């Protein structure tokens, strides 16, 4: 019985810490946190797309339909995250 009470107390403490920080998972994060996260994701996707293009240019892997589609999706995701970050900056 005591173990169950300790688990409940620990989960309530974790929940209160998350509430204090303003978790963005439930929509309570600040706009600057979201903008930073979206900007970071945009840069990450762009970096992976550049890496994919580099792999094809160097000749390490032939440009297959899947690889080209992956690079195209990464470029699209990078642009989408950049636009969302810019939109959050205006709000």
PDB file of N, CA and C in Angstrom, residues 1-83:
ATOM      1  N   UNK A   1       0.817  -1.197   0.000  1.00  0.00           N
ATOM      2  CA  UNK A   1       0.000   0.000   0.000  1.00  0.00           C
ATOM      3  C   UNK A   1       0.854   1.251   0.000  1.00  0.00           C
ATOM      4  N   UNK A   2       1.937   1.224   0.756  1.00  0.00           N
ATOM      5  CA  UNK A   2       2.798   2.387   0.847  1.00  0.00           C
ATOM      6  C   UNK A   2       3.484   2.672  -0.497  1.00  0.00           C
ATOM      7  N   UNK A   3       3.819   1.602  -1.245  1.00  0.00           N
ATOM      8  CA  UNK A   3       4.446   1.776  -2.553  1.00  0.00           C
ATOM      9  C   UNK A   3       3.524   2.478  -3.530  1.00  0.00           C
ATOM     10  N   UNK A   4       2.235   2.178  -3.468  1.00  0.00           N
ATOM     11  CA  UNK A   4       1.267   2.812  -4.361  1.00  0.00           C
ATOM     12  C   UNK A   4       1.149   4.296  -4.026  1.00  0.00           C
ATOM     13  N   UNK A   5       1.133   4.614  -2.756  1.00  0.00           N
ATOM     14  CA  UNK A   5       1.033   6.019  -2.342  1.00  0.00           C
ATOM     15  C   UNK A   5       2.263   6.799  -2.810  1.00  0.00           C
ATOM     16  N   UNK A   6       3.438   6.179  -2.723  1.00  0.00           N
ATOM     17  CA  UNK A   6       4.657   6.848  -3.177  1.00  0.00           C
ATOM     18  C   UNK A   6       4.621   7.101  -4.674  1.00  0.00           C
ATOM     19  N   UNK A   7       4.104   6.146  -5.436  1.00  0.00           N
ATOM     20  CA  UNK A   7       4.019   6.318  -6.887  1.00  0.00           C
ATOM     21  C   UNK A   7       3.059   7.447  -7.228  1.00  0.00           C
ATOM     22  N   UNK A   8       1.940   7.529  -6.514  1.00  0.00           N
ATOM     23  CA  UNK A   8       0.989   8.616  -6.769  1.00  0.00           C
ATOM     24  C   UNK A   8       1.615   9.960  -6.455  1.00  0.00           C
ATOM     25  N   UNK A   9       2.334  10.044  -5.374  1.00  0.00           N
ATOM     26  CA  UNK A   9       2.971  11.299  -4.992  1.00  0.00           C
ATOM     27  C   UNK A   9       4.019  11.730  -5.999  1.00  0.00           C
ATOM     28  N   UNK A  10       4.777  10.768  -6.511  1.00  0.00           N
ATOM     29  CA  UNK A  10       5.818  11.092  -7.489  1.00  0.00           C
ATOM     30  C   UNK A  10       5.205  11.585  -8.789  1.00  0.00           C
ATOM     31  N   UNK A  11       4.118  10.952  -9.216  1.00  0.00           N
ATOM     32  CA  UNK A  11       3.499  11.389 -10.474  1.00  0.00           C
ATOM     33  C   UNK A  11       2.880  12.771 -10.318  1.00  0.00           C
ATOM     34  N   UNK A  12       2.338  13.075  -9.138  1.00  0.00           N
ATOM     35  CA  UNK A  12       1.776  14.407  -8.919  1.00  0.00           C
ATOM     36  C   UNK A  12       2.870  15.461  -8.881  1.00  0.00           C
ATOM     37  N   UNK A  13       4.034  15.127  -8.309  1.00  0.00           N
ATOM     38  CA  UNK A  13       5.148  16.071  -8.284  1.00  0.00           C
ATOM     39  C   UNK A  13       5.646  16.345  -9.702  1.00  0.00           C
ATOM     40  N   UNK A  14       5.765  15.284 -10.522  1.00  0.00           N
ATOM     41  CA  UNK A  14       6.204  15.476 -11.908  1.00  0.00           C
ATOM     42  C   UNK A  14       5.218  16.348 -12.658  1.00  0.00           C
ATOM     43  N   UNK A  15       3.935  16.123 -12.447  1.00  0.00           N
ATOM     44  CA  UNK A  15       2.912  16.893 -13.142  1.00  0.00           C
ATOM     45  C   UNK A  15       3.001  18.360 -12.756  1.00  0.00           C
ATOM     46  N   UNK A  16       3.266  18.642 -11.476  1.00  0.00           N
ATOM     47  CA  UNK A  16       3.339  20.041 -11.048  1.00  0.00           C
ATOM     48  C   UNK A  16       4.580  20.715 -11.630  1.00  0.00           C
ATOM     49  N   UNK A  17       5.682  19.985 -11.774  1.00  0.00           N
ATOM     50  CA  UNK A  17       6.886  20.553 -12.371  1.00  0.00           C
ATOM     51  C   UNK A  17       6.626  20.886 -13.829  1.00  0.00           C
ATOM     52  N   UNK A  18       5.946  20.002 -14.552  1.00  0.00           N
ATOM     53  CA  UNK A  18       5.617  20.252 -15.956  1.00  0.00           C
ATOM     54  C   UNK A  18       4.696  21.447 -16.068  1.00  0.00           C
ATOM     55  N   UNK A  19       3.725  21.558 -15.181  1.00  0.00           N
ATOM     56  CA  UNK A  19       2.816  22.695 -15.214  1.00  0.00           C
ATOM     57  C   UNK A  19       3.553  24.008 -14.970  1.00  0.00           C
ATOM     58  N   UNK A  20       4.545  23.990 -14.074  1.00  0.00           N
ATOM     59  CA  UNK A  20       5.303  25.201 -13.791  1.00  0.00           C
ATOM     60  C   UNK A  20       6.102  25.649 -15.004  1.00  0.00           C
ATOM     61  N   UNK A  21       6.677  24.692 -15.741  1.00  0.00           N
ATOM     62  CA  UNK A  21       7.507  25.029 -16.898  1.00  0.00           C
ATOM     63  C   UNK A  21       6.669  25.477 -18.083  1.00  0.00           C
ATOM     64  N   UNK A  22       5.436  25.050 -18.176  1.00  0.00           N
ATOM     65  CA  UNK A  22       4.608  25.397 -19.319  1.00  0.00           C
ATOM     66  C   UNK A  22       4.846  24.456 -20.472  1.00  0.00           C
ATOM     67  N   UNK A  23       4.416  23.235 -20.343  1.00  0.00           N
ATOM     68  CA  UNK A  23       4.642  22.227 -21.371  1.00  0.00           C
ATOM     69  C   UNK A  23       3.987  22.625 -22.677  1.00  0.00           C
ATOM     70  N   UNK A  24       4.736  22.503 -23.782  1.00  0.00           N
ATOM     71  CA  UNK A  24       4.174  22.812 -25.094  1.00  0.00           C
ATOM     72  C   UNK A  24       3.389  21.629 -25.636  1.00  0.00           C
ATOM     73  N   UNK A  25       3.451  20.478 -24.968  1.00  0.00           N
ATOM     74  CA  UNK A  25       2.729  19.301 -25.440  1.00  0.00           C
ATOM     75  C   UNK A  25       1.224  19.503 -25.331  1.00  0.00           C
ATOM     76  N   UNK A  26       0.785  20.257 -24.329  1.00  0.00           N
ATOM     77  CA  UNK A  26      -0.647  20.486 -24.188  1.00  0.00           C
ATOM     78  C   UNK A  26      -1.036  21.893 -24.626  1.00  0.00           C
ATOM     79  N   UNK A  27      -0.178  22.549 -25.401  1.00  0.00           N
ATOM     80  CA  UNK A  27      -0.507  23.860 -25.948  1.00  0.00           C
ATOM     81  C   UNK A  27      -0.236  25.015 -25.007  1.00  0.00           C
ATOM     82  N   UNK A  28       0.466  24.770 -23.905  1.00  0.00           N
ATOM     83  CA  UNK A  28       0.705  25.821 -22.936  1.00  0.00           C
ATOM     84  C   UNK A  28       2.079  26.466 -23.090  1.00  0.00           C
ATOM     85  N   UNK A  29       2.899  25.993 -24.039  1.00  0.00           N
ATOM     86  CA  UNK A  29       4.232  26.550 -24.227  1.00  0.00           C
ATOM     87  C   UNK A  29       4.167  27.946 -24.807  1.00  0.00           C
ATOM     88  N   UNK A  30       5.200  28.713 -24.568  1.00  0.00           N
ATOM     89  CA  UNK A  30       5.216  30.084 -25.072  1.00  0.00           C
ATOM     90  C   UNK A  30       5.488  30.078 -26.580  1.00  0.00           C
ATOM     91  N   UNK A  31       5.148  31.162 -27.232  1.00  0.00           N
ATOM     92  CA  UNK A  31       5.342  31.270 -28.682  1.00  0.00           C
ATOM     93  C   UNK A  31       6.821  31.237 -29.031  1.00  0.00           C
ATOM     94  N   UNK A  32       7.675  31.794 -28.162  1.00  0.00           N
ATOM     95  CA  UNK A  32       9.107  31.792 -28.461  1.00  0.00           C
ATOM     96  C   UNK A  32       9.680  30.383 -28.408  1.00  0.00           C
ATOM     97  N   UNK A  33       9.172  29.550 -27.485  1.00  0.00           N
ATOM     98  CA  UNK A  33       9.624  28.156 -27.419  1.00  0.00           C
ATOM     99  C   UNK A  33       9.214  27.403 -28.670  1.00  0.00           C
ATOM    100  N   UNK A  34       7.988  27.616 -29.113  1.00  0.00           N
ATOM    101  CA  UNK A  34       7.513  26.945 -30.322  1.00  0.00           C
ATOM    102  C   UNK A  34       8.306  27.406 -31.532  1.00  0.00           C
ATOM    103  N   UNK A  35       8.556  28.707 -31.604  1.00  0.00           N
ATOM    104  CA  UNK A  35       9.303  29.254 -32.741  1.00  0.00           C
ATOM    105  C   UNK A  35      10.709  28.672 -32.779  1.00  0.00           C
ATOM    106  N   UNK A  36      11.354  28.585 -31.623  1.00  0.00           N
ATOM    107  CA  UNK A  36      12.696  28.025 -31.554  1.00  0.00           C
ATOM    108  C   UNK A  36      12.698  26.560 -31.969  1.00  0.00           C
ATOM    109  N   UNK A  37      11.723  25.804 -31.496  1.00  0.00           N
ATOM    110  CA  UNK A  37      11.618  24.387 -31.830  1.00  0.00           C
ATOM    111  C   UNK A  37      11.386  24.209 -33.330  1.00  0.00           C
ATOM    112  N   UNK A  38      10.488  25.005 -33.913  1.00  0.00           N
ATOM    113  CA  UNK A  38      10.206  24.886 -35.337  1.00  0.00           C
ATOM    114  C   UNK A  38      11.400  25.324 -36.174  1.00  0.00           C
ATOM    115  N   UNK A  39      12.114  26.338 -35.718  1.00  0.00           N
ATOM    116  CA  UNK A  39      13.313  26.788 -36.419  1.00  0.00           C
ATOM    117  C   UNK A  39      14.374  25.693 -36.395  1.00  0.00           C
ATOM    118  N   UNK A  40      14.541  25.074 -35.237  1.00  0.00           N
ATOM    119  CA  UNK A  40      15.507  23.994 -35.080  1.00  0.00           C
ATOM    120  C   UNK A  40      15.143  22.819 -35.985  1.00  0.00           C
ATOM    121  N   UNK A  41      13.862  22.469 -36.043  1.00  0.00           N
ATOM    122  CA  UNK A  41      13.429  21.380 -36.917  1.00  0.00           C
ATOM    123  C   UNK A  41      13.654  21.722 -38.384  1.00  0.00           C
ATOM    124  N   UNK A  42      13.426  22.970 -38.749  1.00  0.00           N
ATOM    125  CA  UNK A  42      13.657  23.401 -40.118  1.00  0.00           C
ATOM    126  C   UNK A  42      15.120  23.231 -40.505  1.00  0.00           C
ATOM    127  N   UNK A  43      16.015  23.652 -39.649  1.00  0.00           N
ATOM    128  CA  UNK A  43      17.448  23.525 -39.916  1.00  0.00           C
ATOM    129  C   UNK A  43      17.856  22.056 -39.966  1.00  0.00           C
ATOM    130  N   UNK A  44      17.309  21.251 -39.081  1.00  0.00           N
ATOM    131  CA  UNK A  44      17.614  19.826 -39.058  1.00  0.00           C
ATOM    132  C   UNK A  44      17.177  19.147 -40.352  1.00  0.00           C
ATOM    133  N   UNK A  45      15.965  19.431 -40.806  1.00  0.00           N
ATOM    134  CA  UNK A  45      15.468  18.843 -42.061  1.00  0.00           C
ATOM    135  C   UNK A  45      16.302  19.304 -43.245  1.00  0.00           C
ATOM    136  N   UNK A  46      16.674  20.581 -43.267  1.00  0.00           N
ATOM    137  CA  UNK A  46      17.506  21.094 -44.357  1.00  0.00           C
ATOM    138  C   UNK A  46      18.870  20.407 -44.361  1.00  0.00           C
ATOM    139  N   UNK A  47      19.431  20.213 -43.191  1.00  0.00           N
ATOM    140  CA  UNK A  47      20.728  19.527 -43.085  1.00  0.00           C
ATOM    141  C   UNK A  47      20.652  18.093 -43.580  1.00  0.00           C
ATOM    142  N   UNK A  48      19.596  17.394 -43.223  1.00  0.00           N
ATOM    143  CA  UNK A  48      19.446  16.013 -43.691  1.00  0.00           C
ATOM    144  C   UNK A  48      19.220  15.963 -45.194  1.00  0.00           C
ATOM    145  N   UNK A  49      18.499  16.933 -45.751  1.00  0.00           N
ATOM    146  CA  UNK A  49      18.284  16.989 -47.201  1.00  0.00           C
ATOM    147  C   UNK A  49      19.609  17.241 -47.921  1.00  0.00           C
ATOM    148  N   UNK A  50      20.415  18.148 -47.386  1.00  0.00           N
ATOM    149  CA  UNK A  50      21.726  18.423 -47.981  1.00  0.00           C
ATOM    150  C   UNK A  50      22.600  17.175 -47.932  1.00  0.00           C
ATOM    151  N   UNK A  51      22.537  16.459 -46.832  1.00  0.00           N
ATOM    152  CA  UNK A  51      23.297  15.215 -46.705  1.00  0.00           C
ATOM    153  C   UNK A  51      22.835  14.201 -47.751  1.00  0.00           C
ATOM    154  N   UNK A  52      21.526  14.086 -47.950  1.00  0.00           N
ATOM    155  CA  UNK A  52      20.993  13.154 -48.952  1.00  0.00           C
ATOM    156  C   UNK A  52      21.431  13.514 -50.359  1.00  0.00           C
ATOM    157  N   UNK A  53      21.419  14.806 -50.678  1.00  0.00           N
ATOM    158  CA  UNK A  53      21.876  15.247 -51.995  1.00  0.00           C
ATOM    159  C   UNK A  53      23.373  14.962 -52.139  1.00  0.00           C
ATOM    160  N   UNK A  54      24.114  15.206 -51.079  1.00  0.00           N
ATOM    161  CA  UNK A  54      25.555  14.925 -51.107  1.00  0.00           C
ATOM    162  C   UNK A  54      25.851  13.459 -51.340  1.00  0.00           C
ATOM    163  N   UNK A  55      25.073  12.589 -50.720  1.00  0.00           N
ATOM    164  CA  UNK A  55      25.246  11.144 -50.909  1.00  0.00           C
ATOM    165  C   UNK A  55      25.048  10.775 -52.375  1.00  0.00           C
ATOM    166  N   UNK A  56      24.049  11.402 -53.000  1.00  0.00           N
ATOM    167  CA  UNK A  56      23.800  11.109 -54.414  1.00  0.00           C
ATOM    168  C   UNK A  56      24.888  11.717 -55.308  1.00  0.00           C
ATOM    169  N   UNK A  57      25.334  12.941 -55.001  1.00  0.00           N
ATOM    170  CA  UNK A  57      26.338  13.595 -55.838  1.00  0.00           C
ATOM    171  C   UNK A  57      27.691  12.900 -55.782  1.00  0.00           C
ATOM    172  N   UNK A  58      28.073  12.450 -54.606  1.00  0.00           N
ATOM    173  CA  UNK A  58      29.350  11.774 -54.448  1.00  0.00           C
ATOM    174  C   UNK A  58      29.317  10.408 -55.129  1.00  0.00           C
ATOM    175  N   UNK A  59      28.143   9.841 -55.264  1.00  0.00           N
ATOM    176  CA  UNK A  59      28.011   8.540 -55.907  1.00  0.00           C
ATOM    177  C   UNK A  59      28.002   7.385 -54.939  1.00  0.00           C
ATOM    178  N   UNK A  60      27.862   7.673 -53.647  1.00  0.00           N
ATOM    179  CA  UNK A  60      27.819   6.598 -52.656  1.00  0.00           C
ATOM    180  C   UNK A  60      26.582   5.740 -52.858  1.00  0.00           C
ATOM    181  N   UNK A  61      25.482   6.373 -53.247  1.00  0.00           N
ATOM    182  CA  UNK A  61      24.241   5.652 -53.483  1.00  0.00           C
ATOM    183  C   UNK A  61      23.558   6.250 -54.708  1.00  0.00           C
ATOM    184  N   UNK A  62      23.024   5.398 -55.536  1.00  0.00           N
ATOM    185  CA  UNK A  62      22.353   5.855 -56.753  1.00  0.00           C
ATOM    186  C   UNK A  62      21.053   6.562 -56.384  1.00  0.00           C
ATOM    187  N   UNK A  63      20.671   7.581 -57.161  1.00  0.00           N
ATOM    188  CA  UNK A  63      19.413   8.298 -56.858  1.00  0.00           C
ATOM    189  C   UNK A  63      18.186   7.456 -57.219  1.00  0.00           C
ATOM    190  N   UNK A  64      17.720   6.700 -56.261  1.00  0.00           N
ATOM    191  CA  UNK A  64      16.519   5.884 -56.451  1.00  0.00           C
ATOM    192  C   UNK A  64      15.280   6.742 -56.193  1.00  0.00           C
ATOM    193  N   UNK A  65      14.126   6.189 -56.528  1.00  0.00           N
ATOM    194  CA  UNK A  65      12.865   6.906 -56.311  1.00  0.00           C
ATOM    195  C   UNK A  65      12.689   7.204 -54.821  1.00  0.00           C
ATOM    196  N   UNK A  66      13.006   6.255 -53.981  1.00  0.00           N
ATOM    197  CA  UNK A  66      12.849   6.436 -52.539  1.00  0.00           C
ATOM    198  C   UNK A  66      13.761   7.510 -51.981  1.00  0.00           C
ATOM    199  N   UNK A  67      15.012   7.524 -52.431  1.00  0.00           N
ATOM    200  CA  UNK A  67      15.960   8.518 -51.930  1.00  0.00           C
ATOM    201  C   UNK A  67      15.591   9.919 -52.397  1.00  0.00           C
ATOM    202  N   UNK A  68      15.202  10.036 -53.656  1.00  0.00           N
ATOM    203  CA  UNK A  68      14.790  11.338 -54.178  1.00  0.00           C
ATOM    204  C   UNK A  68      13.521  11.816 -53.465  1.00  0.00           C
ATOM    205  N   UNK A  69      12.581  10.901 -53.227  1.00  0.00           N
ATOM    206  CA  UNK A  69      11.348  11.266 -52.517  1.00  0.00           C
ATOM    207  C   UNK A  69      11.647  11.698 -51.084  1.00  0.00           C
ATOM    208  N   UNK A  70      12.581  11.022 -50.451  1.00  0.00           N
ATOM    209  CA  UNK A  70      12.954  11.387 -49.078  1.00  0.00           C
ATOM    210  C   UNK A  70      13.553  12.787 -49.036  1.00  0.00           C
ATOM    211  N   UNK A  71      14.454  13.073 -49.972  1.00  0.00           N
ATOM    212  CA  UNK A  71      15.070  14.401 -50.019  1.00  0.00           C
ATOM    213  C   UNK A  71      14.008  15.464 -50.294  1.00  0.00           C
ATOM    214  N   UNK A  72      13.079  15.162 -51.205  1.00  0.00           N
ATOM    215  CA  UNK A  72      12.011  16.120 -51.517  1.00  0.00           C
ATOM    216  C   UNK A  72      11.125  16.370 -50.296  1.00  0.00           C
ATOM    217  N   UNK A  73      10.806  15.311 -49.567  1.00  0.00           N
ATOM    218  CA  UNK A  73       9.989  15.470 -48.357  1.00  0.00           C
ATOM    219  C   UNK A  73      10.733  16.281 -47.294  1.00  0.00           C
ATOM    220  N   UNK A  74      12.028  16.063 -47.168  1.00  0.00           N
ATOM    221  CA  UNK A  74      12.814  16.825 -46.195  1.00  0.00           C
ATOM    222  C   UNK A  74      12.876  18.304 -46.564  1.00  0.00           C
ATOM    223  N   UNK A  75      13.012  18.598 -47.851  1.00  0.00           N
ATOM    224  CA  UNK A  75      13.024  19.996 -48.287  1.00  0.00           C
ATOM    225  C   UNK A  75      11.661  20.634 -48.006  1.00  0.00           C
ATOM    226  N   UNK A  76      10.590  19.896 -48.295  1.00  0.00           N
ATOM    227  CA  UNK A  76       9.241  20.407 -48.017  1.00  0.00           C
ATOM    228  C   UNK A  76       9.008  20.623 -46.532  1.00  0.00           C
ATOM    229  N   UNK A  77       9.446  19.676 -45.715  1.00  0.00           N
ATOM    230  CA  UNK A  77       9.280  19.808 -44.265  1.00  0.00           C
ATOM    231  C   UNK A  77      10.083  20.986 -43.731  1.00  0.00           C
ATOM    232  N   UNK A  78      11.281  21.178 -44.269  1.00  0.00           N
ATOM    233  CA  UNK A  78      12.106  22.301 -43.841  1.00  0.00           C
ATOM    234  C   UNK A  78      11.415  23.632 -44.156  1.00  0.00           C
ATOM    235  N   UNK A  79      10.867  23.726 -45.351  1.00  0.00           N
ATOM    236  CA  UNK A  79      10.156  24.952 -45.733  1.00  0.00           C
ATOM    237  C   UNK A  79       8.915  25.157 -44.868  1.00  0.00           C
ATOM    238  N   UNK A  80       8.184  24.087 -44.600  1.00  0.00           N
ATOM    239  CA  UNK A  80       6.973  24.177 -43.782  1.00  0.00           C
ATOM    240  C   UNK A  80       7.302  24.646 -42.360  1.00  0.00           C
ATOM    241  N   UNK A  81       8.326  24.058 -41.754  1.00  0.00           N
ATOM    242  CA  UNK A  81       8.699  24.464 -40.401  1.00  0.00           C
ATOM    243  C   UNK A  81       9.208  25.901 -40.371  1.00  0.00           C
ATOM    244  N   UNK A  82       9.924  26.316 -41.414  1.00  0.00           N
ATOM    245  CA  UNK A  82      10.403  27.699 -41.469  1.00  0.00           C
ATOM    246  C   UNK A  82       9.225  28.671 -41.566  1.00  0.00           C
ATOM    247  N   UNK A  83       8.219  28.324 -42.375  1.00  0.00           N
ATOM    248  CA  UNK A  83       7.044  29.192 -42.496  1.00  0.00           C
ATOM    249  C   UNK A  83       6.272  29.251 -41.187  1.00  0.00           C
TER     250      UNK A  83
END
